[in-house]
């Protein structure tokens, strides 16, 4: 199933995702833990064209109103996310040219870094869209079951978790993400920051829930009030999807 391009398997080169061909998207951490195995999510890779593609949103652009406005959603998805997909495909094409002996060999560092930035941008946003839902219709509320038990165990309570998650998101320097992740070595949940699309991500963790704190995610409605946006985000979190990722990562 893997597409071989020269001696490098594209997916192994990315190290973070595996995409099925049957209309499923299975995003994997570097350890190969399936995040979405068997889940009918829009694919982010077109095997026939051998290119990454922009997945459609699982809801309308205005579905997250008033918490995230329709214009922001449309620009963010159709322009920003599409740009990461385009940048990833371009970087992989340039690397293929270098393997074939073309181009300037000294640019390999640049294109390898472009794969990390744009590839992470593609995965981050794919997880972001599917990790949200309309408030009261798939979004909001609190987690239950095994995920809730793990949150209570590792943070003390849901309120303590939510407070830390918001504070971490608000404290990202510049543009980046706040993430709830599963750390498999200790089998515990952590909240971490990611700067830009890829810096400071903890190796081997499975991303469960991410909040995009680039200004393009909230500026039209919230201007510089990132904390208001982080508060509103809790109205559109799809705990069902986050729980599914947790179950895929842990077997619980
Ligand atoms: Mn973004």
PDB file of N, CA, C and O and ligand atoms in Angstrom, residues 76 125 212 216, ligand 1:
ATOM      1  N   UNK A  76      -9.807  29.814   6.963  1.00  0.00           N
ATOM      2  CA  UNK A  76      -8.865  28.915   7.632  1.00  0.00           C
ATOM      3  C   UNK A  76      -8.747  27.581   6.886  1.00  0.00           C
ATOM      4  O   UNK A  76      -7.656  27.055   6.680  1.00  0.00           O
ATOM      5  N   UNK A 125      -4.422  20.377  11.281  1.00  0.00           N
ATOM      6  CA  UNK A 125      -5.730  20.920  10.917  1.00  0.00           C
ATOM      7  C   UNK A 125      -6.752  19.822  10.664  1.00  0.00           C
ATOM      8  O   UNK A 125      -7.931  19.978  11.003  1.00  0.00           O
ATOM      9  N   UNK A 212      -6.024  25.367  17.839  1.00  0.00           N
ATOM     10  CA  UNK A 212      -5.177  26.190  16.977  1.00  0.00           C
ATOM     11  C   UNK A 212      -5.183  27.613  17.533  1.00  0.00           C
ATOM     12  O   UNK A 212      -6.234  28.253  17.586  1.00  0.00           O
ATOM     13  N   UNK A 216      -4.986  33.431  12.839  1.00  0.00           N
ATOM     14  CA  UNK A 216      -5.947  33.196  11.756  1.00  0.00           C
ATOM     15  C   UNK A 216      -7.113  32.320  12.202  1.00  0.00           C
ATOM     16  O   UNK A 216      -8.116  32.219  11.514  1.00  0.00           O
TER      17      UNK A 216
HETATM   18 MN1  LIG B   1      -4.491  27.163  11.482  1.00  0.00          MN
END
